[in-house]
């Protein structure tokens, strides 16, 4: 099993002294290993497009690009970061439910494949291009998608994609477009899913949906994008995703759908970026209040908001202090009782002690409320 903390205590101490705290550190070796471990098990007809929203750090993008990754972007800012990598056309995708005209123009200028989320995207693109342009259609499926997962939002109403039952009407309208042609399907239906069987069930349902659309409407799909959602452990008792099973399952899926001769796409964000990251912050003070012992840290939800959003904390350890069993509530420095990074059993702590949070490479700093209270933005260090 891979460690939750990719950097040794001595490295953490050195980084904290050299760069100051709080800071984020990303292990190049852990990022490369994560990408390669997924690439190795996937069939050749599976493209891996890193979801930039998980962590847009320049060196991380360059690391994945060098390993052959494509990229999934969802804003003009993300497109610009990928553009800076100087990749050939065809390695970038552009999704998002609210694409503005400037963003579509940028995507077209970069030769990016657009994931249309509704007829408006198709129509806007059609007036911007003067030759045949292939796009993928994002569909919000009617089947049971990772229900109960707040990030995905279930199979009820959704701001994302075209409702499956509305696809025939959309295709009728799309037939009148001059240049834009639907050549791919995109379905995003899981989040932080560590169960390979569940992911395969969802991906199987996506291929069946593609087959129905192919047979009923003659859609010739060059690409079927299965979205992201591959999970990672956030605690030592959580089993990692069984990659061998996932890879075998995808090869079997392709074999079960001989009508589909194009390529599959996965867009993992968390899975590729999460494990390489550590967040380092020192204890500012310890406070006892009515039976609760608080460790008040240099950073909180301004840097890591995920525990507040999902209720799931990041794994944490006290650098150089080993295991411990003192119960702490980890609070940040912001003026709100929402500023909590979770509860943890740690050794006896004192002001100045260094804490290290693992699995913080995805949805870490770039999701935090960095402007709130105007604390300085922490440095992000690439540990090559
Ligand atoms: C379109 C799209 N693709 C990929 C991802 C990445 O998801 P994850 O980090 O769960 O793999 C997201 C996440 O929101 C997304 O919206």
Coordinates of C-alpha atoms and ligand atoms in Angstrom, one line a residue:
X1 CA 0.0 0.0 0.0
X2 CA 1.3 3.5 -0.9
X3 CA 2.1 5.8 2.1
X4 CA -0.3 8.7 2.8
X5 CA 2.7 11.0 3.3
X6 CA 5.0 11.0 0.2
X7 CA 7.8 13.0 1.8
X8 CA 10.0 11.9 4.8
X9 CA 10.0 13.9 8.0
X10 CA 13.5 15.2 7.4
X11 CA 12.4 16.5 4.0
X12 CA 9.4 18.2 5.6
X13 CA 11.5 19.8 8.3
X14 CA 14.0 21.0 5.6
X15 CA 11.2 22.4 3.4
X16 CA 9.5 24.2 6.3
X17 CA 12.8 25.9 7.2
X18 CA 13.8 26.7 3.6
X19 CA 10.4 28.0 2.4
X20 CA 8.6 29.0 5.6
X21 CA 5.3 27.8 6.8
X22 CA 2.5 27.2 5.9
X23 CA 3.5 25.8 2.6
X24 CA 2.5 23.1 0.1
X25 CA 5.0 20.6 -1.2
X26 CA 4.5 18.2 -4.2
X27 CA 6.7 15.1 -4.7
X28 CA 7.6 14.8 -8.3
X29 CA 8.4 11.1 -7.8
X30 CA 4.9 10.4 -6.3
X31 CA 3.1 12.3 -9.1
X32 CA 5.0 10.4 -11.8
X33 CA 4.5 7.1 -10.0
X34 CA 0.7 7.7 -9.8
X35 CA 0.4 8.5 -13.5
X36 CA 2.5 5.6 -14.6
X37 CA 0.7 3.1 -12.3
X38 CA -2.6 4.0 -14.0
X39 CA -1.1 4.2 -17.5
X40 CA 0.4 0.8 -17.1
X41 CA -2.9 -1.1 -16.4
X42 CA -5.0 0.7 -19.0
X43 CA -5.6 -0.6 -22.5
X44 CA -3.8 1.4 -25.2
X45 CA -7.1 2.7 -26.5
X46 CA -7.6 4.6 -23.2
X47 CA -6.4 8.2 -23.1
X48 CA -5.6 9.8 -19.8
X49 CA -6.6 13.5 -19.6
X50 CA -5.5 15.0 -16.3
X51 CA -8.3 17.3 -14.9
X52 CA -6.4 20.5 -14.3
X53 CA -8.9 21.8 -11.7
X54 CA -7.5 19.3 -9.2
X55 CA -4.2 21.2 -9.1
X56 CA -3.0 23.5 -11.9
X57 CA 0.6 23.8 -10.6
X58 CA 2.9 24.4 -13.6
X59 CA 5.5 21.7 -12.7
X60 CA 2.8 19.1 -12.0
X61 CA 1.2 19.8 -15.5
X62 CA 4.7 19.5 -17.1
X63 CA 5.4 16.3 -15.3
X64 CA 2.1 14.7 -16.5
X65 CA 2.6 16.2 -20.0
X66 CA 6.1 14.6 -20.2
X67 CA 4.5 11.2 -19.4
X68 CA 2.0 11.6 -22.3
X69 CA -1.0 13.0 -20.5
X70 CA -3.8 14.9 -22.2
X71 CA -5.6 17.6 -20.2
X72 CA -9.2 18.4 -19.2
X73 CA -9.7 22.2 -18.7
X74 CA -12.8 24.0 -17.5
X75 CA -11.9 27.7 -17.8
X76 CA -9.8 30.1 -19.9
X77 CA -7.3 30.2 -17.0
X78 CA -6.8 26.4 -17.2
X79 CA -6.6 26.6 -21.0
X80 CA -3.8 29.2 -20.7
X81 CA -1.9 27.0 -18.3
X82 CA -2.0 24.1 -20.6
X83 CA -1.2 26.3 -23.6
X84 CA 2.0 27.2 -21.9
X85 CA 3.1 23.6 -22.0
X86 CA 3.3 23.9 -25.8
X87 CA 1.5 20.6 -26.6
X88 CA 0.4 19.6 -30.1
X89 CA -3.3 20.1 -30.8
X90 CA -5.6 17.2 -29.8
X91 CA -4.2 16.8 -26.3
X92 CA -6.7 19.2 -24.6
X93 CA -10.4 19.1 -23.8
X94 CA -12.7 21.9 -22.7
X95 CA -15.7 21.2 -20.5
X96 CA -17.9 23.3 -18.2
X97 CA -21.5 24.2 -17.9
X98 CA -21.0 28.0 -18.4
X99 CA -18.6 28.5 -21.3
X100 CA -18.2 32.1 -22.4
X101 CA -17.6 33.2 -25.9
X102 CA -14.0 34.3 -25.2
X103 CA -13.3 30.8 -23.7
X104 CA -14.7 29.0 -26.8
X105 CA -12.6 31.2 -29.0
X106 CA -9.5 30.4 -27.0
X107 CA -10.3 26.7 -27.1
X108 CA -10.7 26.8 -30.9
X109 CA -7.5 28.8 -31.4
X110 CA -5.7 26.1 -29.4
X111 CA -7.2 23.2 -31.4
X112 CA -9.0 21.9 -28.2
X113 CA -11.9 19.5 -28.3
X114 CA -14.9 21.0 -26.7
X115 CA -17.3 19.0 -24.5
X116 CA -20.6 20.6 -25.4
X117 CA -22.9 20.8 -22.3
X118 CA -26.0 21.9 -24.2
X119 CA -27.3 23.2 -27.5
X120 CA -26.0 26.7 -26.7
X121 CA -22.4 25.4 -26.8
X122 CA -23.1 23.8 -30.2
X123 CA -24.8 26.9 -31.7
X124 CA -22.1 29.3 -30.4
X125 CA -19.3 27.1 -31.8
X126 CA -21.1 26.8 -35.1
X127 CA -21.0 30.6 -35.7
X128 CA -17.3 30.8 -34.6
X129 CA -16.0 28.1 -37.1
X130 CA -15.8 28.0 -40.8
X131 CA -15.1 24.3 -41.3
X132 CA -16.3 21.0 -40.0
X133 CA -15.6 20.8 -36.2
X134 CA -16.0 17.7 -34.1
X135 CA -17.2 18.1 -30.5
X136 CA -18.2 15.7 -27.8
X137 CA -21.7 15.9 -26.2
X138 CA -21.9 15.8 -22.4
X139 CA -24.9 13.8 -21.3
X140 CA -26.4 13.8 -17.8
X141 CA -27.5 10.1 -17.7
X142 CA -30.8 8.8 -16.4
X143 CA -29.1 5.8 -14.7
X144 CA -28.1 5.7 -11.1
X145 CA -24.9 7.7 -10.8
X146 CA -22.9 7.6 -7.6
X147 CA -26.1 8.6 -5.7
X148 CA -25.5 10.3 -2.4
X149 CA -22.3 11.8 -3.6
X150 CA -22.7 15.6 -3.1
X151 CA -20.0 16.4 -5.6
X152 CA -21.7 14.5 -8.4
X153 CA -25.3 15.4 -7.3
X154 CA -27.0 12.2 -8.3
X155 CA -29.3 11.5 -11.3
X156 CA -31.8 14.3 -10.4
X157 CA -31.7 17.8 -11.9
X158 CA -28.2 18.9 -13.0
X159 CA -26.5 22.0 -14.3
X160 CA -24.2 19.7 -16.3
X161 CA -24.7 18.2 -19.7
X162 CA -27.9 17.4 -21.6
X163 CA -30.4 15.3 -19.8
X164 CA -30.4 11.9 -21.5
X165 CA -34.1 12.1 -22.3
X166 CA -33.5 15.5 -24.0
X167 CA -30.8 14.1 -26.3
X168 CA -33.2 13.2 -29.3
X169 CA -34.6 16.7 -29.4
X170 CA -31.1 18.2 -29.2
X171 CA -29.9 16.0 -32.1
X172 CA -32.8 17.1 -34.3
X173 CA -31.8 20.8 -33.8
X174 CA -28.1 19.9 -34.2
X175 CA -28.8 18.4 -37.6
X176 CA -29.3 22.0 -38.9
X177 CA -25.9 23.2 -37.8
X178 CA -23.5 24.1 -40.6
X179 CA -20.1 22.9 -39.3
X180 CA -20.4 21.4 -35.8
X181 CA -20.6 17.6 -35.6
X182 CA -21.1 15.4 -32.5
X183 CA -18.3 12.9 -32.6
X184 CA -18.0 12.0 -29.0
X185 CA -19.9 11.3 -25.8
X186 CA -18.9 12.6 -22.3
X187 CA -20.4 11.4 -19.0
X188 CA -19.1 12.3 -15.6
X189 CA -20.7 10.2 -13.0
X190 CA -18.4 9.4 -10.0
X191 CA -16.3 11.2 -7.4
X192 CA -13.6 9.8 -5.1
X193 CA -14.7 6.3 -5.9
X194 CA -12.2 3.7 -4.6
X195 CA -14.3 0.7 -5.6
X196 CA -13.2 -0.6 -9.0
X197 CA -16.4 -2.6 -9.4
X198 CA -18.6 0.5 -8.9
X199 CA -16.5 2.5 -11.4
X200 CA -16.7 -0.3 -13.9
X201 CA -20.5 -0.6 -13.5
X202 CA -20.8 3.2 -14.2
X203 CA -18.4 3.0 -17.2
X204 CA -20.3 0.0 -18.5
X205 CA -23.5 1.9 -18.3
X206 CA -21.9 4.8 -20.2
X207 CA -20.9 2.5 -23.0
X208 CA -24.4 1.0 -23.2
X209 CA -25.8 4.6 -23.4
X210 CA -23.3 5.3 -26.2
X211 CA -24.5 2.1 -28.0
X212 CA -28.1 3.2 -27.7
X213 CA -27.4 6.6 -29.1
X214 CA -25.3 5.1 -31.9
X215 CA -28.0 2.6 -32.9
X216 CA -30.9 5.0 -32.5
X217 CA -29.4 8.1 -34.1
X218 CA -26.5 6.8 -36.1
X219 CA -24.0 8.8 -34.0
X220 CA -20.4 7.8 -34.9
X221 CA -18.4 8.2 -31.8
X222 CA -14.6 8.8 -32.1
X223 CA -14.3 9.2 -28.4
X224 CA -16.2 8.2 -25.3
X225 CA -15.1 10.2 -22.2
X226 CA -15.8 8.4 -19.0
X227 CA -15.0 11.4 -16.8
X228 CA -13.0 11.4 -13.6
X229 CA -13.9 10.2 -10.1
X230 CA -11.1 7.7 -9.4
X231 CA -10.7 7.7 -5.6
X232 CA -7.7 7.8 -3.3
X233 CA -7.4 6.9 0.4
X234 CA -7.5 9.7 2.9
X235 CA -6.9 7.4 5.9
X236 CA -4.7 4.4 6.6
X237 CA -7.7 2.1 7.0
X238 CA -9.1 3.0 3.5
X239 CA -8.1 0.5 0.7
X240 CA -6.7 2.1 -2.4
X241 CA -8.4 1.6 -5.8
X242 CA -7.6 -1.8 -7.3
X243 CA -5.9 -0.6 -10.5
X244 CA -5.3 -4.1 -12.0
X245 CA -9.1 -4.9 -11.7
X246 CA -10.0 -1.5 -13.2
X247 CA -7.6 -1.9 -16.2
X248 CA -8.8 -5.5 -16.9
X249 CA -12.4 -4.3 -16.7
X250 CA -11.8 -1.6 -19.2
X251 CA -10.2 -4.0 -21.7
X252 CA -13.2 -6.3 -21.2
X253 CA -15.6 -3.3 -21.8
X254 CA -13.9 -2.6 -25.1
X255 CA -14.2 -6.2 -26.0
X256 CA -17.9 -6.2 -25.2
X257 CA -18.5 -3.2 -27.5
X258 CA -17.0 -4.2 -30.8
X259 CA -19.2 -1.5 -32.6
X260 CA -17.0 1.1 -30.9
X261 CA -13.6 1.5 -32.5
X262 CA -12.7 4.9 -31.1
X263 CA -10.8 5.8 -27.9
X264 CA -11.9 5.9 -24.3
X265 CA -10.9 8.8 -22.2
X266 CA -10.5 9.0 -18.4
X267 CA -10.2 12.5 -16.8
X268 CA -8.8 11.8 -13.3
X269 CA -7.9 14.8 -11.2
X270 CA -7.8 13.7 -7.6
X271 CA -6.3 10.3 -8.4
X272 CA -3.3 11.7 -10.3
X273 CA -2.6 14.8 -8.2
X274 CA -3.8 14.0 -4.7
X275 CA -1.1 11.6 -3.4
X276 CA 1.9 13.7 -4.3
X277 CA 0.9 16.7 -2.0
X278 CA 1.8 17.6 1.6
X279 CA 0.6 20.7 3.5
X280 CA 3.0 21.9 6.2
X281 CA 1.8 24.2 9.0
X282 CA 3.0 24.9 12.5
X283 CA 1.0 25.0 15.7
X284 CA 0.6 28.6 16.8
X285 CA -0.9 27.7 20.2
X286 CA -2.7 25.1 22.2
X287 CA -5.9 26.0 23.8
X288 CA -8.2 24.1 26.2
X289 CA -11.8 25.1 26.2
X290 CA -14.5 23.3 28.1
X291 CA -13.1 19.9 27.7
X292 CA -11.8 20.3 24.1
X293 CA -8.1 20.7 23.3
X294 CA -7.6 22.9 20.3
X295 CA -4.4 23.0 18.3
X296 CA -4.6 26.4 16.5
X297 CA -2.5 26.3 13.3
X298 CA -1.0 28.8 10.9
X299 CA -3.5 27.8 8.2
X300 CA -7.0 26.4 7.9
X301 CA -9.8 26.5 5.4
X302 CA -8.1 29.4 3.6
X303 CA -5.7 26.7 2.4
X304 CA -7.7 23.4 2.7
X305 CA -11.4 23.7 2.5
X306 CA -12.2 20.1 1.6
X307 CA -12.7 18.9 5.2
X308 CA -15.4 21.6 5.6
X309 CA -17.1 20.7 2.3
X310 CA -17.1 17.0 2.6
X311 CA -16.7 16.3 6.3
X312 CA -13.6 14.1 5.5
X313 CA -10.3 15.3 6.9
X314 CA -6.9 14.9 5.4
X315 CA -4.5 12.5 7.1
X316 CA -2.2 14.4 9.5
X317 CA 1.0 13.7 11.5
X318 CA 3.3 15.6 13.8
X319 CA 6.6 15.7 12.0
X320 CA 9.4 14.0 14.0
X321 CA 7.2 13.1 16.9
X322 CA 5.9 9.7 16.1
X323 CA 2.4 8.4 17.0
X324 CA 0.3 9.7 19.8
X325 CA -3.1 9.5 21.4
X326 CA -4.0 13.0 22.5
X327 CA -7.2 14.1 21.0
X328 CA -7.0 17.5 19.2
X329 CA -9.4 19.7 17.3
X330 CA -7.3 21.2 14.5
X331 CA -8.4 24.8 14.1
X332 CA -7.1 27.5 11.6
X333 CA -6.4 31.2 12.3
X334 CA -9.6 32.6 10.7
X335 CA -12.3 34.4 12.6
X336 CA -14.9 31.7 12.1
X337 CA -15.8 28.6 13.9
X338 CA -16.0 26.9 10.5
X339 CA -12.2 27.1 10.3
X340 CA -11.5 23.4 11.2
X341 CA -9.2 20.9 9.6
X342 CA -10.7 18.0 11.5
X343 CA -10.0 16.0 14.7
X344 CA -6.9 13.9 15.2
X345 CA -5.1 11.8 17.7
X346 CA -1.5 13.1 17.9
X347 CA 1.4 13.2 20.3
X348 CA 1.4 16.0 22.9
X349 CA 1.8 19.2 20.8
X350 CA 3.3 22.6 21.6
X351 CA 3.6 25.9 19.8
X352 CA 6.1 25.7 16.9
X353 CA 5.5 22.0 16.3
X354 CA 5.2 21.1 12.6
X355 CA 2.2 19.2 11.3
X356 CA 2.1 17.6 7.9
X357 CA -1.2 16.8 6.1
X358 CA -1.0 14.1 3.4
X359 CA -3.0 13.6 0.2
X360 CA -3.3 17.3 -0.3
X361 CA -2.1 17.5 -3.9
X362 CA -5.6 17.7 -5.3
X363 CA -8.3 20.2 -4.4
X364 CA -5.9 21.8 -1.9
X365 CA -4.7 25.3 -2.2
X366 CA -6.5 26.0 -5.4
X367 CA -9.8 25.2 -3.8
X368 CA -9.1 27.1 -0.5
X369 CA -10.5 30.5 0.5
X370 CA -7.1 32.2 0.0
X371 CA -8.4 35.8 0.0
X372 CA -10.4 35.4 3.3
X373 CA -8.6 37.4 6.0
X374 CA -5.8 38.3 3.6
X375 CA -3.2 35.9 5.0
X376 CA -0.3 35.5 2.6
X377 CA -0.8 32.8 0.0
X378 CA 1.5 29.9 0.9
X379 CA 4.3 28.9 -1.4
X380 CA 4.0 25.7 -3.4
X381 CA 7.2 23.8 -3.7
X382 CA 7.9 21.2 -6.4
X383 CA 10.2 18.6 -4.8
X384 CA 12.0 17.1 -7.8
Ligands
LIG1 C1 -15.6 17.4 -16.2 C2 -14.7 16.9 -15.1 N1 -13.7 16.0 -15.4 C3 -12.9 15.5 -14.4 C4 -13.0 16.0 -13.1 C5 -12.1 15.4 -12.1 O1 -12.7 14.7 -11.1 P1 -11.8 13.8 -10.1 O2 -10.9 14.8 -9.5 O3 -12.8 13.3 -9.1 O4 -11.2 12.7 -10.8 C6 -14.1 16.8 -12.8 C7 -14.2 17.3 -11.4 O5 -15.1 18.0 -11.0 C8 -14.9 17.4 -13.8 O6 -15.9 18.2 -13.5

